Structures are given as C-alpha cells and as structure tokens.
XYZ file of C-alpha atoms in Angstrom:
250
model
C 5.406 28.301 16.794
C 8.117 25.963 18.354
C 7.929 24.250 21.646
C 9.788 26.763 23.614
C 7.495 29.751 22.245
C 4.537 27.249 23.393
C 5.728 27.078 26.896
C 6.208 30.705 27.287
C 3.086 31.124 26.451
C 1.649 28.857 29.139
C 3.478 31.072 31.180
C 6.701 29.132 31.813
C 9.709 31.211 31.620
C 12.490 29.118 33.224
C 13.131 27.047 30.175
C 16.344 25.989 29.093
C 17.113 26.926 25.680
C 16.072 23.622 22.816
C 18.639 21.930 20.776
C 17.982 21.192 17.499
C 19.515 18.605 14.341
C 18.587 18.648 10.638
C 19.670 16.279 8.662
C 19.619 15.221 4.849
C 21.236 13.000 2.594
C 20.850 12.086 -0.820
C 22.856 10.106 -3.540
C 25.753 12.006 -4.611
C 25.334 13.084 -8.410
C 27.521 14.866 -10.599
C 27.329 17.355 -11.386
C 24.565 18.840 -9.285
C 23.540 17.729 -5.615
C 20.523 19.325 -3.605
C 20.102 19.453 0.008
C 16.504 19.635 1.704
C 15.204 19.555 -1.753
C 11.321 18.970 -1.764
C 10.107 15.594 -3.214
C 6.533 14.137 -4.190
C 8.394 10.608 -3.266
C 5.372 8.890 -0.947
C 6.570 5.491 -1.023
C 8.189 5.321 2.395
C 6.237 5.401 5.865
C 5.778 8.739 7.009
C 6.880 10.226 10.226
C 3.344 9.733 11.946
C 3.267 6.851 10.780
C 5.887 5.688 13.723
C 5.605 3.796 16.664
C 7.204 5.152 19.898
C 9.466 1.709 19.801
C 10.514 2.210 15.513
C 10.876 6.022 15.876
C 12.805 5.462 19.232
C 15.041 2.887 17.202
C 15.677 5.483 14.634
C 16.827 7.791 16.552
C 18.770 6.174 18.598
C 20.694 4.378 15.427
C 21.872 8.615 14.638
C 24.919 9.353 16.472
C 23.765 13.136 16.616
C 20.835 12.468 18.355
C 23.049 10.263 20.495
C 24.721 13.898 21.009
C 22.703 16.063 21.764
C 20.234 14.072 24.274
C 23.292 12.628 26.051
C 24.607 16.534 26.581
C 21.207 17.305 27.319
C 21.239 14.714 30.625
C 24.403 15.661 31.658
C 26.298 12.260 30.438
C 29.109 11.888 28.442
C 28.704 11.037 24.551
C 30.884 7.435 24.828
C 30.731 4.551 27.032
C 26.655 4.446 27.340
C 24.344 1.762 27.329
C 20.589 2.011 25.910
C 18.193 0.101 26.202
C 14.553 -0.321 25.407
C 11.388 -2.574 26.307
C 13.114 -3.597 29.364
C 11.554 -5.914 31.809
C 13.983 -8.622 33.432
C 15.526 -8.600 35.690
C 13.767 -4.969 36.608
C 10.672 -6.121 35.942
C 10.289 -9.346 37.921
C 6.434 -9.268 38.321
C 4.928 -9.118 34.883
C 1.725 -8.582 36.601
C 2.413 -5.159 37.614
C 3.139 -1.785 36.171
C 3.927 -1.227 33.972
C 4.737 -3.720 31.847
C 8.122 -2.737 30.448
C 10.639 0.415 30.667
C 10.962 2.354 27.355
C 14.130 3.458 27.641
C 17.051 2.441 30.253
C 20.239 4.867 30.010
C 23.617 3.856 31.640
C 27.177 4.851 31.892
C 28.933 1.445 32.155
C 31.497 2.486 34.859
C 28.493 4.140 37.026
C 25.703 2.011 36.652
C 24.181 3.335 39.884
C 23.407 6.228 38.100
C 20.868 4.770 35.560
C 18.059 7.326 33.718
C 14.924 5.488 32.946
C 12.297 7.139 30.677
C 8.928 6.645 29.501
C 8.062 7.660 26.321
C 4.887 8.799 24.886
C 4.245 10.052 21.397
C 1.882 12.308 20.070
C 1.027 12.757 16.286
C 0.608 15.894 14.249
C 0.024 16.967 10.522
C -0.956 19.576 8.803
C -2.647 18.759 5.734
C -2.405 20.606 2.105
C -5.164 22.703 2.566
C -3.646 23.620 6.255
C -6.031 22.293 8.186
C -4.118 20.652 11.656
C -4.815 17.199 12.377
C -4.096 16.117 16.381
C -3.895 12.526 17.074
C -2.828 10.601 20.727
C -3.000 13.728 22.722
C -4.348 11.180 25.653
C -1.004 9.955 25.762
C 0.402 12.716 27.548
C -2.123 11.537 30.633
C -1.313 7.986 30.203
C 2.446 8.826 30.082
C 2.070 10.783 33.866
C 0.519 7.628 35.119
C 3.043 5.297 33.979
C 6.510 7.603 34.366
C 4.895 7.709 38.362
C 5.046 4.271 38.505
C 8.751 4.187 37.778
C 9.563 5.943 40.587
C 9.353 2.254 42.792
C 12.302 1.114 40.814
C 14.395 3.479 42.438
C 16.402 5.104 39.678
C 18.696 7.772 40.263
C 16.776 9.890 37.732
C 13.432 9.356 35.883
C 11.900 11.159 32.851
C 8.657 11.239 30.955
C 9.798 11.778 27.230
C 6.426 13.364 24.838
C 7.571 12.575 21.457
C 5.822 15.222 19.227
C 5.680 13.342 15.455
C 5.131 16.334 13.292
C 4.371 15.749 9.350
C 5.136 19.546 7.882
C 5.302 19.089 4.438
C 2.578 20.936 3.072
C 3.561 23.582 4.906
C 4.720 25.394 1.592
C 4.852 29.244 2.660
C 7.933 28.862 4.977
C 11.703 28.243 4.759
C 11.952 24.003 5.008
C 12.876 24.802 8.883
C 10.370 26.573 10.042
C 7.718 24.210 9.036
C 5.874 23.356 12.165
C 2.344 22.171 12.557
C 0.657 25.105 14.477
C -0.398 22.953 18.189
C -1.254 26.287 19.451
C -4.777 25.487 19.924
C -3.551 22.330 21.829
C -4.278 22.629 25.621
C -2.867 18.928 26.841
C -0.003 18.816 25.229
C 1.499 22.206 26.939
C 0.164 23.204 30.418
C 1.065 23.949 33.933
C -1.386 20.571 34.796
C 1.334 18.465 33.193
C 4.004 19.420 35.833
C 1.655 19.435 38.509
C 0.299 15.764 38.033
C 3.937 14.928 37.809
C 5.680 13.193 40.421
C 7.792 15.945 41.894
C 10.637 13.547 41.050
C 10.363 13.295 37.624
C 11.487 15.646 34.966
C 9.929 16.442 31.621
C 11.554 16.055 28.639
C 9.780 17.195 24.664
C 11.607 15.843 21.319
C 9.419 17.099 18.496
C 10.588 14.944 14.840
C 9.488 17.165 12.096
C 9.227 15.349 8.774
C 9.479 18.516 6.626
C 10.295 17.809 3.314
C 8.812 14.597 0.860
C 11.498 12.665 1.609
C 10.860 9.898 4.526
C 12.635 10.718 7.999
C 15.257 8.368 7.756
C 16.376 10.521 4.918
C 15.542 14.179 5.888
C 13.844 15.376 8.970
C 14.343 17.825 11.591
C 14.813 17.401 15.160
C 14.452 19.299 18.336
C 14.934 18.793 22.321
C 13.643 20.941 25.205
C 13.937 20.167 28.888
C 11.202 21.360 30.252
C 11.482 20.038 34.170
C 15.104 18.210 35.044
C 14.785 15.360 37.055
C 15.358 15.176 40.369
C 18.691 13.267 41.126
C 18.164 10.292 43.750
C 20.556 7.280 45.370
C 19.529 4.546 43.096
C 18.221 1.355 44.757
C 20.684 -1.507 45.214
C 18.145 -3.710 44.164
C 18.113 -1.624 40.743
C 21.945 -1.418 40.523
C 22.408 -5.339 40.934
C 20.002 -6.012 37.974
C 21.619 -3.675 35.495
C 25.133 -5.302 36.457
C 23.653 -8.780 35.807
C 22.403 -7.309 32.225
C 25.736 -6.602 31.719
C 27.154 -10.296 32.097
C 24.872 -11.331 29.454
C-alpha cells in the first residue's frame, strides 16, 4: 500500500497525484549488465540507517530529486539555493526554537520568496520473516511542534517534510517496485489529527525512500513525493529577506 492509497483511506480524497524516481547503477560489464538486480551485498549502511541531515544530503546531491521536488513547489529546476542546518543570521537567538532550519529553499533572483522546511524522518522495515518493524513514529508530533514555530520567521511558505525510510528488501513476493513495508496498521503517521494540529499555514509534504533491493541507496533505491496539504503562500518578512541576501555575500 503506497502513501496515496494510505491517505484515501483516512478519508482524504483531494490528493494530488505522487511522483516517483527509481534509480540504479552498477559497473558496466561486458557482456552482460543487470538493472535492479537483487544482491546479498550488506556492507554499506542501510537506508534506516540514515539521519534526516545524511539522507537529506543524499538526496539533495541527485539532480532528479532536485526535479521532481522543485516541480513539486512550483519553482523552477535552475538558479536555486539549498540550504540546511541553518541558523545565522535567521537564527539570532540560539536560545530559542528551534535551534536550526532543516532546509532553506531560494530562487536567487526572488529571495523574498524563500520555502523553509522541517524535516522529520520516520523508519520502517520489514524483516525476512515479514514481520513490520516501526521506529520514530513520535517524530511526526515533534515535527508539528517545531514546523509551528517557523511560522515567526515569516517565510513566504513553510512545510513540514515526514521522511518515510523504508528498508523493503525482504519483501521477496513482489515486482522490486512494489516493495513497500505495509504501515497500514500505523495510526500517527497518516491521520486527519496531523492536519488539524498543523498550523493552518503550513503545508504537508511525505517523501517515502524505499531501499528495495541489497544494494545500499546510494546505489539503488526508490523514491516517492506526495503533497498532501500545500502551503499557504505569505509576504515574507523583510527581516527574513535581508538575512538570506547577506548569506548570499558570503
């Protein structure tokens, strides 16, 4: 069951439609080659394995990704700026929160249109004998509380980004695609609560990374993105504005 089907479920049915990237590369080899061939490699840190600042690095090193969640915002695929961890100048009282902004998202000729997210990730695997294994699902609380807090920075649009980690490779019955840890029985991770307890300014993004092969995600993996809420677009504080440009001398 995919992330869309789990929404409808909860009884959201104005979803956008989820974009999705695979990926795989190997070493070329003559004179055979296989794509999303599975592996027993386990040398290599698996996909749950991630923090939300390495797994954000990852995927924002793949120009794909780049793709599809700039489209996905509405901003062009060239001439953006992202950054992460960011506190000064935004963050000029370390004493309050939160500490830093995961993600800062900029088109350099209209800074006054910055996207600041919070991300959150949550960690699923199913394991050989198919039990499901559900770790972090607190984070989606702690996330709410923290993307809220964003809101006194003034951005013109704020998101709270629920990274779904998903290690599928023992899921051996299905096409390599299709193998998604079944979160079905999950009630934080996909409820109307979640919208509710959201500031009504903030939108609601999910990016689920499946690791579904043996191979280690930076070689194969699978990728999806679903909007669930869009954020709601706001005049961005000058106060905001002037500290991005001042990033942007350094």
């Amino acid at each position: 069951m995919n992330i869309r089907d789990l929404f409808l479920k909860s009884g959201r049915e104005d979803l956008r439609k989820p974009r999705f990237l695979a990926y795989d590369t190997v070493p070329i080899q003559i004179p055979n080659t296989f794509l999303f061939k599975d592996s027993s490699e386990s040398d290599f840190k698996k996909v749950i394995e991630f923090s939300e600042y390495e797994i954000l690095d990852f995927l924002f090193s793949k120009v794909d990704f780049k793709e599809i969640i700039f489209e996905e915002l509405g901003l062009p695929k060239n001439n953006i700026k992202v950054l992460q961890q960011v506190k000064q100048p935004l963050i000029s009282n370390s004493s309050l929160k939160p500490g830093d902004l995961d993600l800062v998202l900029y088109r350099k000729d209209a800074i006054k249109k910055a996207i600041a997210i919070e991300a959150k990730c949550i960690k699923a695997k199913t394991l050989p004998n198919g039990e499901v294994v559900l770790n972090k699902e607190k984070n989606v609380t702690k996330g709410i509380s923290q993307v809220n807090e964003y809101l006194q920075f003034g951005f013109h649009r704020t998101f709270l980004l629920i990274i779904l980690l998903d290690d599928g490779q023992y899921i051996k019955g299905f096409n390599q695609f299709f193998r998604n840890t079944d979160l079905s029985g999950s009630t934080k991770l996909f409820n109307q609560n979640i919208l509710q307890n959201l500031h009504r300014d903030v939108g609601l993004l999910y990016l689920k990374v499946n690791q579904i092969t043996g191979k280690s995600i930076l070689q194969s993996g699978k990728i999806s993105l679903l909007t669930a809420k869009m954020a709601k677009k706001k005049k961005q504080k000058k106060t905001t504005t002037n500290a991005i440009s001042s990033l942007l001398l350094d």
